[in-house]
Short mmCIF file of C-alpha atoms in Angstrom, two decimals:
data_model
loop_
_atom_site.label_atom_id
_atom_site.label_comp_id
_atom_site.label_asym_id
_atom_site.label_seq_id
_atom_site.Cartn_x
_atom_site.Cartn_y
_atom_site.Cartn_z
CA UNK W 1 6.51 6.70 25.52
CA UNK W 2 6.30 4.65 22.34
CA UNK W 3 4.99 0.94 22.71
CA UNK W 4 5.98 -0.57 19.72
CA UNK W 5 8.11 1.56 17.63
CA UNK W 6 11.53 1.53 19.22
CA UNK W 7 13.54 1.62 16.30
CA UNK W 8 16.67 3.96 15.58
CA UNK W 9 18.04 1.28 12.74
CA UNK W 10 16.70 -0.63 9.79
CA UNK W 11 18.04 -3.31 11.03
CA UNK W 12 16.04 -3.94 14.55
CA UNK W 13 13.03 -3.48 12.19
CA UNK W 14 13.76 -5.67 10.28
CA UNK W 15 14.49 -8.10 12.84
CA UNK W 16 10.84 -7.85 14.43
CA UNK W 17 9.39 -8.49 11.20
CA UNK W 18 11.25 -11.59 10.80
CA UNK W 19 10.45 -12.87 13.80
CA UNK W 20 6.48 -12.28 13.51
CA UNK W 21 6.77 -13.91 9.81
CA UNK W 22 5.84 -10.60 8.09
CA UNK W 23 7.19 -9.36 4.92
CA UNK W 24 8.47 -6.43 5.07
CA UNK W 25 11.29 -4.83 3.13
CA UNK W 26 13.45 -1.68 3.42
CA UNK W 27 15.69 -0.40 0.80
CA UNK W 28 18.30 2.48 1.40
CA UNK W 29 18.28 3.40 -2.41
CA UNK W 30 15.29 5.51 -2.49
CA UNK W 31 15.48 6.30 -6.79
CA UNK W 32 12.61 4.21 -7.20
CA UNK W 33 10.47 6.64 -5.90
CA UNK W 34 12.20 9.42 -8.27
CA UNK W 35 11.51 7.00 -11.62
CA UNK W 36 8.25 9.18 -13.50
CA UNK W 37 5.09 6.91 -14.61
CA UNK W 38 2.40 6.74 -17.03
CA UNK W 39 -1.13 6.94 -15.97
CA UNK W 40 -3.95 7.30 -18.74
CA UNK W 41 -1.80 8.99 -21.05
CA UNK W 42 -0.38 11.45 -18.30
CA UNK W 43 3.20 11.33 -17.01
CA UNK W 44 3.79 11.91 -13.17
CA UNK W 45 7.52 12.69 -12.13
CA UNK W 46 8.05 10.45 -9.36
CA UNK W 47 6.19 7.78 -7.40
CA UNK W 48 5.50 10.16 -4.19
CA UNK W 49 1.58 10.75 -3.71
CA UNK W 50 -0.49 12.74 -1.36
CA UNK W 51 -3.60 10.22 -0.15
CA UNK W 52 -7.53 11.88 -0.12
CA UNK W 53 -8.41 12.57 3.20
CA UNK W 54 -11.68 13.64 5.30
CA UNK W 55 -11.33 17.24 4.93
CA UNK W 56 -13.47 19.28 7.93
CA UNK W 57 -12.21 22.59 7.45
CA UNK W 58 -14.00 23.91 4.73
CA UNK W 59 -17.25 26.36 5.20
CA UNK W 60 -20.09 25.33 6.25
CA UNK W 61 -21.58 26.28 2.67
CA UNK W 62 -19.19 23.14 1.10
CA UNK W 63 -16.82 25.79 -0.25
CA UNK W 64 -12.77 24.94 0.69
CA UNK W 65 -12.42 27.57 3.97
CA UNK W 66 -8.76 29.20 4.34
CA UNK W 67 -7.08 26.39 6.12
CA UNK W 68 -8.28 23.86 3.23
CA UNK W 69 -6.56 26.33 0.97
CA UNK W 70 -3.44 26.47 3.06
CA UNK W 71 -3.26 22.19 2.95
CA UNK W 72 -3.47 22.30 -0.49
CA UNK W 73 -0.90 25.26 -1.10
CA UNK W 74 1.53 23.23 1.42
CA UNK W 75 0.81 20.02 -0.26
CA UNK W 76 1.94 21.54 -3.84
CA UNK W 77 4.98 22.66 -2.59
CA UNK W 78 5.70 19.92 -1.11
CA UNK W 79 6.60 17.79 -4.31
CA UNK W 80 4.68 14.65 -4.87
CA UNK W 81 3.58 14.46 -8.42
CA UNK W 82 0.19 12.88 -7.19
CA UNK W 83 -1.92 14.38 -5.18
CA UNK W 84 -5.32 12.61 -4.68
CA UNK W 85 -7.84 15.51 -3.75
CA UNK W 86 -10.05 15.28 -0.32
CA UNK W 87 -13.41 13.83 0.00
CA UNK W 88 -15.95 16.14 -2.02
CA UNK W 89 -19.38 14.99 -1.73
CA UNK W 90 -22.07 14.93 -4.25
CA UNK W 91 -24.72 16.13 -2.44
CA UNK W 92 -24.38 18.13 0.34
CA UNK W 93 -26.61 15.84 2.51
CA UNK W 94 -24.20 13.13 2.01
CA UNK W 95 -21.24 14.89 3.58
CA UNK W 96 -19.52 13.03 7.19
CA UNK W 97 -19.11 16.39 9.09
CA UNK W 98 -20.59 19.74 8.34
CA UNK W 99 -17.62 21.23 7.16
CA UNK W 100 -16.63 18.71 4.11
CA UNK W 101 -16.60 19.52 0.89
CA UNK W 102 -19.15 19.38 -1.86
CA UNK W 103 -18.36 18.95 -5.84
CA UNK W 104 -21.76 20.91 -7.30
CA UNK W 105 -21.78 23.73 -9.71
CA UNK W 106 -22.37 26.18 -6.92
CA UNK W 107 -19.18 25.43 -5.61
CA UNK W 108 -17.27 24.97 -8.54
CA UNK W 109 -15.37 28.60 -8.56
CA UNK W 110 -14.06 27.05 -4.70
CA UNK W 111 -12.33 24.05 -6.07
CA UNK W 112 -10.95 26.12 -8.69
CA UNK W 113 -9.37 28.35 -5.95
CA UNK W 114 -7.99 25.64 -4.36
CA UNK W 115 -6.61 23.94 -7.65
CA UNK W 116 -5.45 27.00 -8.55
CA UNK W 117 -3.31 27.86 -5.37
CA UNK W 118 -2.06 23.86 -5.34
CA UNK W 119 -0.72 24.37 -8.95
CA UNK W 120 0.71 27.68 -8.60
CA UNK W 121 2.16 26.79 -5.26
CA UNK W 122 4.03 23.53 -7.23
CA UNK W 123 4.95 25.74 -9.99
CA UNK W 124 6.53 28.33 -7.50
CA UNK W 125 8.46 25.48 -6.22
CA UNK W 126 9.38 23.65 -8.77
CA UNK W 127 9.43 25.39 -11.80
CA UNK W 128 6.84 23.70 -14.21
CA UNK W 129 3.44 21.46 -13.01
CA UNK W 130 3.01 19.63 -16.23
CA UNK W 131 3.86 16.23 -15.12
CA UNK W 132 1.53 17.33 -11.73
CA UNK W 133 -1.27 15.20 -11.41
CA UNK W 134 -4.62 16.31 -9.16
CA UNK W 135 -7.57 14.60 -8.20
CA UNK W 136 -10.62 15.13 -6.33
CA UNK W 137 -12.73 12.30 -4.88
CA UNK W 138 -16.16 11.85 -5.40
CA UNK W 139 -18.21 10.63 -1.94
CA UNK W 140 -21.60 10.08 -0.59
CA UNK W 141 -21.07 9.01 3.36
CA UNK W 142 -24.31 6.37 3.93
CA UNK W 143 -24.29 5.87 7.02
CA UNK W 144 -22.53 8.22 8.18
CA UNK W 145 -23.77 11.13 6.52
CA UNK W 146 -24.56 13.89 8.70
CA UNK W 147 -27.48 15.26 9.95
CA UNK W 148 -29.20 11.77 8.86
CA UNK W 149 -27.22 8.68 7.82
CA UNK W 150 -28.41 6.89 4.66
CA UNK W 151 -28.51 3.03 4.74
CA UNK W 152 -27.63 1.04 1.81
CA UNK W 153 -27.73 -2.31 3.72
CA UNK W 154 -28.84 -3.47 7.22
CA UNK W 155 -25.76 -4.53 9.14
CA UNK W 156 -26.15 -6.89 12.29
CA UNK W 157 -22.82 -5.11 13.74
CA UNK W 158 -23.10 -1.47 12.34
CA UNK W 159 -26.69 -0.71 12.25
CA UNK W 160 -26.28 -0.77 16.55
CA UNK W 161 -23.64 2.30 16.28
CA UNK W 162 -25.25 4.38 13.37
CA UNK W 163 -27.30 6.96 15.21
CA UNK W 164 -30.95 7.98 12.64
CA UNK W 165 -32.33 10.69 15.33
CA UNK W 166 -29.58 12.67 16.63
CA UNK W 167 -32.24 14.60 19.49
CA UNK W 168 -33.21 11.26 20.56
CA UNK W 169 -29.86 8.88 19.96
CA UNK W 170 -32.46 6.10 18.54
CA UNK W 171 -30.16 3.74 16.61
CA UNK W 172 -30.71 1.87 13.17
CA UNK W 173 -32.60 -1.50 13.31
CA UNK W 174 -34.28 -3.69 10.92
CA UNK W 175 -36.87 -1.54 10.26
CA UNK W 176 -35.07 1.35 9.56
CA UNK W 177 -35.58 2.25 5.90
CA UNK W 178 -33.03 1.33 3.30
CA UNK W 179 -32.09 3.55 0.21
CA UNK W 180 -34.50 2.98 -2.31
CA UNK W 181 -33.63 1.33 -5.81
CA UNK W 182 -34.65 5.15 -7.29
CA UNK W 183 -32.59 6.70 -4.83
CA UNK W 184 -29.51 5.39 -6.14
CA UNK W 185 -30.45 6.09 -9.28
CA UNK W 186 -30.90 9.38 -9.09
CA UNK W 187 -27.40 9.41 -6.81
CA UNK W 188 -25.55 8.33 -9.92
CA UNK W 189 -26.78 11.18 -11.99
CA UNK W 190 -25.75 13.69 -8.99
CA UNK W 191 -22.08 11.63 -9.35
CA UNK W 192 -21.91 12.30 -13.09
CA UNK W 193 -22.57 15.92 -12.60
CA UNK W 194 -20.21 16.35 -10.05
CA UNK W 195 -17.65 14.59 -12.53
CA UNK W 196 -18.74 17.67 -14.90
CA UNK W 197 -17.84 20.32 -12.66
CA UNK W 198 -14.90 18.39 -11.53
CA UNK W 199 -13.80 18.47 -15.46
CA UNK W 200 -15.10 21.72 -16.26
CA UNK W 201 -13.11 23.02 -13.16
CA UNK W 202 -10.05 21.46 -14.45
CA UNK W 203 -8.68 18.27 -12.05
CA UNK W 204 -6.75 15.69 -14.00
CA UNK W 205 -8.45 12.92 -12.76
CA UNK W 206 -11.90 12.24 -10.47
CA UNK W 207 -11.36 9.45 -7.75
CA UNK W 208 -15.12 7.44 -7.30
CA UNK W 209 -15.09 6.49 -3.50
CA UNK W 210 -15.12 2.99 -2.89
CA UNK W 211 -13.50 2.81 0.66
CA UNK W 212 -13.55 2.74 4.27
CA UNK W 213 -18.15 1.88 4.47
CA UNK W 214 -18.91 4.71 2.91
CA UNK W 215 -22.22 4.32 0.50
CA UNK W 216 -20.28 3.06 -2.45
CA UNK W 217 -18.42 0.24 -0.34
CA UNK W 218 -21.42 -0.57 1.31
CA UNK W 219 -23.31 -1.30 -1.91
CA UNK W 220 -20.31 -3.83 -2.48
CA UNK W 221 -21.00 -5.92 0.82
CA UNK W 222 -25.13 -5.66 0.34
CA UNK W 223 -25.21 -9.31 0.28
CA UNK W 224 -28.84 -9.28 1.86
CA UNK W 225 -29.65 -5.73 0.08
CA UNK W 226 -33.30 -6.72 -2.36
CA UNK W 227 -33.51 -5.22 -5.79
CA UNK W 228 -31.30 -4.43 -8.72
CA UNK W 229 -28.29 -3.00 -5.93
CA UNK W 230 -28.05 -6.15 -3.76
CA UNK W 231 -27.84 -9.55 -3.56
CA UNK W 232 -25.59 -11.02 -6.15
CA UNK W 233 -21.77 -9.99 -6.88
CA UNK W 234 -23.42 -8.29 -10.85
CA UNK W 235 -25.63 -6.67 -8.36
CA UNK W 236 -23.27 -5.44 -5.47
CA UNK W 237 -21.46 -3.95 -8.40
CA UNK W 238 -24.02 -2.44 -10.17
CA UNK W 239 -23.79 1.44 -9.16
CA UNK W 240 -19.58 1.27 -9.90
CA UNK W 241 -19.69 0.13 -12.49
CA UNK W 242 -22.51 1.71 -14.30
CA UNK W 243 -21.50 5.20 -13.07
CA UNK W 244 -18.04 4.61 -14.53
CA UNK W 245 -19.30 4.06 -18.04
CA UNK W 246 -21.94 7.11 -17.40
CA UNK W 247 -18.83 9.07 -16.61
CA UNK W 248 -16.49 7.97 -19.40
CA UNK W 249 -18.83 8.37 -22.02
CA UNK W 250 -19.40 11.69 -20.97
CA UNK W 251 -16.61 12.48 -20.01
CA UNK W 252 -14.31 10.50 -22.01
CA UNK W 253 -10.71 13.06 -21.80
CA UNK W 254 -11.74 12.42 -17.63
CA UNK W 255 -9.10 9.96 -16.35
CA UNK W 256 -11.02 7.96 -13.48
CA UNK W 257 -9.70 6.24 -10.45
CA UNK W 258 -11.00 4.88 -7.25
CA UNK W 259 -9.77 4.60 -3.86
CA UNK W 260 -11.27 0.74 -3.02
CA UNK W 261 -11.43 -1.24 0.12
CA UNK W 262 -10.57 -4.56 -1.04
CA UNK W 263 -10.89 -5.67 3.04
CA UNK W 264 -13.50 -4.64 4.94
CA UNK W 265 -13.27 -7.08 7.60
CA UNK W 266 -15.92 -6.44 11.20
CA UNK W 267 -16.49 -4.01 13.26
CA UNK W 268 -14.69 -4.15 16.79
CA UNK W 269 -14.92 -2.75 20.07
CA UNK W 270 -13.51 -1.62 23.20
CA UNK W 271 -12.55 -4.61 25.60
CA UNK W 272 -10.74 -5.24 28.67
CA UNK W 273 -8.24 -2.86 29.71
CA UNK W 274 -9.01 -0.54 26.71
CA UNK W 275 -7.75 -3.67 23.91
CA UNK W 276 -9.52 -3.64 20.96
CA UNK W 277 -11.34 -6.82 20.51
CA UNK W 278 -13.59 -8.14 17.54
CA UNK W 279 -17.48 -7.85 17.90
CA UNK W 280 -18.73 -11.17 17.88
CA UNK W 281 -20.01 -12.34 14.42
CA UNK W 282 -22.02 -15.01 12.97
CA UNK W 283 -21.17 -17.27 10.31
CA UNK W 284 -21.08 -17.00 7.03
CA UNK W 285 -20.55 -13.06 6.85
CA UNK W 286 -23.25 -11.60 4.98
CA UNK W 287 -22.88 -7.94 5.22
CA UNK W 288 -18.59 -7.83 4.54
CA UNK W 289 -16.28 -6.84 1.18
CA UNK W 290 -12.94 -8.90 0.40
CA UNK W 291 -13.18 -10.81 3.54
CA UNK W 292 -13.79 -14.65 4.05
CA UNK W 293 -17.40 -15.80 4.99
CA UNK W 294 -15.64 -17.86 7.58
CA UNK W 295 -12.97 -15.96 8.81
CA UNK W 296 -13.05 -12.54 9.70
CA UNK W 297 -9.32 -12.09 9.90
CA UNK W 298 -8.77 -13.06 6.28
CA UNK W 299 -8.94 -11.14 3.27
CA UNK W 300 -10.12 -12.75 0.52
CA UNK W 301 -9.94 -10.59 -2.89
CA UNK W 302 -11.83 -12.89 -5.41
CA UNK W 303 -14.27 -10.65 -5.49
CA UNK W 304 -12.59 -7.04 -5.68
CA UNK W 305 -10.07 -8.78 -8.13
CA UNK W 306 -12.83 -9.46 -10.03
CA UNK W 307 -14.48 -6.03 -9.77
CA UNK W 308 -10.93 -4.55 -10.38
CA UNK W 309 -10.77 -5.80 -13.78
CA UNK W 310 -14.57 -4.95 -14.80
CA UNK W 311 -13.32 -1.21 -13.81
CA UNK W 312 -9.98 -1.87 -16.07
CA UNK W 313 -11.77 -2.53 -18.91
CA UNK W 314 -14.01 0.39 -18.25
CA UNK W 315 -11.62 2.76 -17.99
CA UNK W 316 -10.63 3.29 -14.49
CA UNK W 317 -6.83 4.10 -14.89
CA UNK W 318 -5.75 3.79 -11.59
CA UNK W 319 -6.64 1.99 -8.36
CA UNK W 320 -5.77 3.04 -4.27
CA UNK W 321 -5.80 0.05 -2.15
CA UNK W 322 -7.14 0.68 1.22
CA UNK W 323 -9.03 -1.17 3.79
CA UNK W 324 -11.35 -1.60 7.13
CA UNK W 325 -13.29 1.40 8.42
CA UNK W 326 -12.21 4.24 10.34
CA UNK W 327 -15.20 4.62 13.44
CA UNK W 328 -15.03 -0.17 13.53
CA UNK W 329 -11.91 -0.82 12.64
CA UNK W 330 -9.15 1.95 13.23
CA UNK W 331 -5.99 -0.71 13.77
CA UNK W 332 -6.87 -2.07 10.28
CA UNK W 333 -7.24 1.17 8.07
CA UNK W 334 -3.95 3.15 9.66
CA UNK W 335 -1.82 1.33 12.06
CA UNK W 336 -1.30 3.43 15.53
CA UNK W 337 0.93 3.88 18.02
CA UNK W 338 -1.69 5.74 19.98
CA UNK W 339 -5.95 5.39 19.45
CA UNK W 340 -7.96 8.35 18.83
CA UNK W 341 -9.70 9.16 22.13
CA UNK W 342 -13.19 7.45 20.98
CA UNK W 343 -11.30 3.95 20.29
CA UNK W 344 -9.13 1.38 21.68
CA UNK W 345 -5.70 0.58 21.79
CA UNK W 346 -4.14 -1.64 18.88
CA UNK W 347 -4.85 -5.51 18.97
CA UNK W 348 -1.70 -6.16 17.28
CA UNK W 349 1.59 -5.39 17.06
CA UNK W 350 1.23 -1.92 14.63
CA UNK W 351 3.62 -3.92 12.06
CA UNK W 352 1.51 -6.37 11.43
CA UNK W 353 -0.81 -3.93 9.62
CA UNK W 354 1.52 -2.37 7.76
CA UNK W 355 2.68 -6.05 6.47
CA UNK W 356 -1.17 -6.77 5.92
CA UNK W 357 -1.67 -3.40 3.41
CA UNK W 358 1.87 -4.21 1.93
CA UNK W 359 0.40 -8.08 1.26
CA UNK W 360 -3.04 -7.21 -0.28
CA UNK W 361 -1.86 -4.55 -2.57
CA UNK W 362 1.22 -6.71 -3.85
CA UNK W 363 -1.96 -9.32 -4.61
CA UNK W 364 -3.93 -6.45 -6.25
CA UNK W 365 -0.67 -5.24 -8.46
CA UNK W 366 0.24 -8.86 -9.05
CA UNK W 367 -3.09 -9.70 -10.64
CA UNK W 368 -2.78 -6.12 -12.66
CA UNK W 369 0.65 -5.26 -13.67
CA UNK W 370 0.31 -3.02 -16.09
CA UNK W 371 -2.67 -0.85 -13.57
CA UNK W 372 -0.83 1.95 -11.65
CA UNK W 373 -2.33 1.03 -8.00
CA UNK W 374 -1.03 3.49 -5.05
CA UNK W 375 -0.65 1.73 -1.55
CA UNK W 376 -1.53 2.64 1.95
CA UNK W 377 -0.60 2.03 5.39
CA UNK W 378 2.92 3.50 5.97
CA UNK W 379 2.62 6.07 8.33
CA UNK W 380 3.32 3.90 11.23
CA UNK W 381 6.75 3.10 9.30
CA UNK W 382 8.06 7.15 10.24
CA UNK W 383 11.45 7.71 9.32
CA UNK W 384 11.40 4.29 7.38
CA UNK W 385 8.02 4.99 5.48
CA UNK W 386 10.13 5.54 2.42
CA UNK W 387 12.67 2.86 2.51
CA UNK W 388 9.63 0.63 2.63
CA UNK W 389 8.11 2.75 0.19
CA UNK W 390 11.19 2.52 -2.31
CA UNK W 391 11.84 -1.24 -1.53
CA UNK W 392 8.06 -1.93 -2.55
CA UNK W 393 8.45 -0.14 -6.02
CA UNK W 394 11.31 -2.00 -6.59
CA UNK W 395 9.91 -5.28 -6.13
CA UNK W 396 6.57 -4.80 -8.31
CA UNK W 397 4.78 -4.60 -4.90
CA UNK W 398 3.31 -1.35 -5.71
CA UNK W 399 3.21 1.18 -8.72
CA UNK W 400 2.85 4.37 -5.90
CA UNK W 401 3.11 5.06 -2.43
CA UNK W 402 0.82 7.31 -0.73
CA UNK W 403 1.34 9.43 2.44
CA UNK W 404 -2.12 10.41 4.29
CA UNK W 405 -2.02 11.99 7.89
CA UNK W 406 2.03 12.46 7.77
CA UNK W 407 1.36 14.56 5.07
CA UNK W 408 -0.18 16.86 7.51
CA UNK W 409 2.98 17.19 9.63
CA UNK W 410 5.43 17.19 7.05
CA UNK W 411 3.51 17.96 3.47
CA UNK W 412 7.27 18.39 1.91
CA UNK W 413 8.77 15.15 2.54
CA UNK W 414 8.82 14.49 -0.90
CA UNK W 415 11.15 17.45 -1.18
CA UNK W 416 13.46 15.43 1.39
CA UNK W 417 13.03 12.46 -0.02
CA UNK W 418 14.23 13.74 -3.67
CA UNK W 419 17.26 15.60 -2.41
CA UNK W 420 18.37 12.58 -0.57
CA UNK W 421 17.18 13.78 3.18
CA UNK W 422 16.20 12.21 5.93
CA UNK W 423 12.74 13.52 6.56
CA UNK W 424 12.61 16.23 9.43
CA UNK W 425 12.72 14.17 12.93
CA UNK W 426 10.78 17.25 14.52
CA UNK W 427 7.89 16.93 12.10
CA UNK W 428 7.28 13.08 11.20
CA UNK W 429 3.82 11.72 12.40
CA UNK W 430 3.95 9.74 15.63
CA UNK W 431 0.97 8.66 15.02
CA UNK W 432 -0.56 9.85 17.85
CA UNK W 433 -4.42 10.65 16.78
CA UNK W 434 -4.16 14.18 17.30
CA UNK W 435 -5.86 14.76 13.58
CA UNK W 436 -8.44 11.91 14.83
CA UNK W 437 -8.77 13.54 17.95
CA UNK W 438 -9.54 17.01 16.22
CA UNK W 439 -12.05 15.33 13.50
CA UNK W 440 -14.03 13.57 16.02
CA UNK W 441 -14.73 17.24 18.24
CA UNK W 442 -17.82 18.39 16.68
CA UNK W 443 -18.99 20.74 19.74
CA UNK W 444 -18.15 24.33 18.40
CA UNK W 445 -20.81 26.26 16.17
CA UNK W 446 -19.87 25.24 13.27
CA UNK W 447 -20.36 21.45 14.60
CA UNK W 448 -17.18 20.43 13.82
CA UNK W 449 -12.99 21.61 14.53
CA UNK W 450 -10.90 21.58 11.54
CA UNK W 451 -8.11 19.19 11.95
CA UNK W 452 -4.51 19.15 11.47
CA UNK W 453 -1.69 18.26 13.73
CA UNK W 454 -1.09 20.22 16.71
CA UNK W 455 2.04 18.37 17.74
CA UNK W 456 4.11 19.58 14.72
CA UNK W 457 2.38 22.18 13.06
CA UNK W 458 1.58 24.27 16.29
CA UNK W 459 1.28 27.47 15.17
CA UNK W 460 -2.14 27.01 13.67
CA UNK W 461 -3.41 23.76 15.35
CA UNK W 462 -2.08 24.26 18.98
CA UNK W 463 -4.78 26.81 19.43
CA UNK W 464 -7.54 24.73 17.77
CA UNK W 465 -6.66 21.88 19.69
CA UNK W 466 -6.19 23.37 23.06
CA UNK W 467 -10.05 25.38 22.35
CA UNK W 468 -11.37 21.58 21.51
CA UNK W 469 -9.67 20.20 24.64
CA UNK W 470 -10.94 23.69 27.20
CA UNK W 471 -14.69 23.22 25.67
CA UNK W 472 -15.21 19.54 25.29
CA UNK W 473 -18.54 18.28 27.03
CA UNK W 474 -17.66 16.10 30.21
CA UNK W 475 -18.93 12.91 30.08
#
């Protein structure tokens, strides 16, 4: 049974949020998400996007296996004009699970399968994929790469959790070696080629991972990092912003984007009774992105406002506001009604997330009104993610709205939402960490299940679930 979300009207909804201060707004005329927009030149047909997500059910070779196919066939039916492409990294040692993605040009006839199949699926469907727009994003994991995790920074709080020797479980310490200065110089020439077979392959747009303490959002917090990468805010910025002008002069008929934590906030932990609870930090904060020095709990965005702009002027046509980290922070990236099996229940009420994304990205859009910036953070919302959704666009709070892991139980509610529907009440994400559940079982032979959502598409994830769930090592 449902701990927090209750609600069967707007209006008791709306009534929590009141009464815990938070600002959050619902809107029963849903044609702001119909109205088309201009991004770098290119006209989408309606505010609906699909977000990038971890994909782990591609080969082990980095080539998109059938059930990546079958997302991305679903997801082009499903009629949202944007749809962000999965993580694709640049290197296939800098993938997070062994069945991710790589952009390279020996797997460049892959991704044109699978862009192929999403636009002919959309055309199919609706007739004409012209004002379409697909990505792909661009990734290198850091620290949690797999076999090996590559440090960019030493992290007091992190650097205890990121396993180096996977036979012997030693963890990171001081002494563990960082990325060199040449490493990440020869990284950005591996993300420039990977731009060229993303543009050779034929994606509208390239997304350059920023988010969620991957290796490009770690550079950004490398406050204690030596060299040319760390240090100072010109330095922290360095690799962004020098690949994007690598890329654009290149590149220059590319449109670029990046999916950005502008929060990164601290790692917590499992407490009493299974609460999450925050690790306990010194002060200042030395090793954190768009979060005070003083205060953990507090964004502060001088500093990706700042960065925002550099990338503006760059060329970066479009920005996705996210936040926290997935593995230390799980209530702050995607509010839950339920934790994935390896965390701990939510802090906080789950609205008070949502009302957190909905506040930082209304500051992002605010400071850059004419930048199209795509928001985050309404899956908890279900049946109301696109009242809150419509309500934001109306207000100048947001530009897009993105749907991530509902997508995966219901890839056509943009179809519902154009035609005036209420979305499917047998297939809208409970949030109950199924997909989590599935991306954090890594103990088949190909070290890792591909993930989905059992619950409400159960013809092909019941079976992959229940297999994860009848083999998983006892502890």
């Amino acid at each position: 049974m449902s701990r927090y979300f209750k609600y069967k009207a707007a209006d008791a909804l709306l009534s929590d949020a009141k009464a815990m201060g938070l600002d959050i707004r619902l809107s029963e005329e849903l044609t702001p998400l119909a109205q088309p927009l201009t991004i770098g030149g290119r006209t989408i047909g309606n505010r609906l996007a699909i977000h990038p997500m971890e994909g782990c059910d591609g080969d082990l070779d980095g080539n998109p296996g059938e059930l990546t196919l079958r997302r991305y066939r679903r997801f082009g039916d499903g009629g949202a004009k944007l749809i962000w492409g999965e993580a694709a990294a640049v290197v296939p040692e800098g993938r997070a699970n062994t069945r991710q993605l790589v952009c390279d040009e020996a797997r460049a006839d892959g991704l044109a399968r699978l862009l192929d199949q999403c636009r002919q699926s959309h055309r199919e469907a609706w007739g004409d994929d012209s004002d379409l727009l697909v990505g792909l994003q661009l990734t290198h994991s850091g620290r949690y790469s797999v076999p090996r995790p590559f440090l960019a920074q030493h992290d007091p709080w992190l650097d205890p959790r990121t396993i180096i020797d996977r036979s012997t479980k030693r963890l990171a310490d001081a002494d563990t070696p960082l990325l060199s200065d040449d490493d990440l110089d020869r990284l950005q020439d591996r993300y420039v080629e990977a731009a060229e077979v993303a543009a050779r392959v034929g994606f509208d747009f390239i997304d350059l991972k920023q988010c969620h303490r991957y290796l490009l959002c770690e550079l950004l917090s490398s406050h204690t990092r030596p060299g040319k990468y760390g240090g100072s805010f010109e330095n922290r910025t360095r690799f962004i912003r020098e690949v994007v002008a690598r890329i654009r002069d290149r590149l220059p008929a590319l449109m670029v984007a990046t999916r950005m934590n502008v929060y990164d906030g601290i790692p917590w932990r499992t407490g009493a009774d299974q609460a999450g609870e925050p690790e306990q930090v010194s002060y200042p904060l030395r090793s954190s992105w768009g979060t005070d020095p003083q205060d953990h709990t507090r964004p502060d965005l001088d500093e990706p406002i700042r960065l925002i702009g550099m990338l503006r002027d760059l060329g970066v046509a479009m920005v996705n506001v996210t936040m926290g980290n997935p593995y230390g922070s799980p209530h702050i990236i995607r509010p839950f009604e339920y934790p994935p099996p390896d965390g701990y229940e939510t802090p906080e009420h789950p609205l008070i997330g949502v009302d957190r994304h909905f506040r930082v990205t209304e500051q992002i859009q605010r400071a850059f009104p004419d930048l199209p910036i795509l928001g985050s953070g309404y899956s908890w919302l279900q049946a109301f993610i696109f009242q809150a959704g419509a309500a934001n666009v109306r207000d100048g709070r947001v530009s897009i709205v993105g749907v991530g892991r509902a997508s995966l139980s219901h890839p056509d509610f943009a179809r519902y939402v154009l035609e005036g529907r209420p979305l499917d009440r047998k297939r809208i994400c409970r949030t109950f960490s199924y997909c989590t559940a599935l991306m954090r079982s890594k103990h088949n032979d190909l070290g890792q299940f591909a993930t989905g959502c059992p619950p409400f598409d159960k013809e092909v994830y019941d079976p992959i679930w229940k297999e994860a769930q009848q083999t998983a090592p006892s502890t």
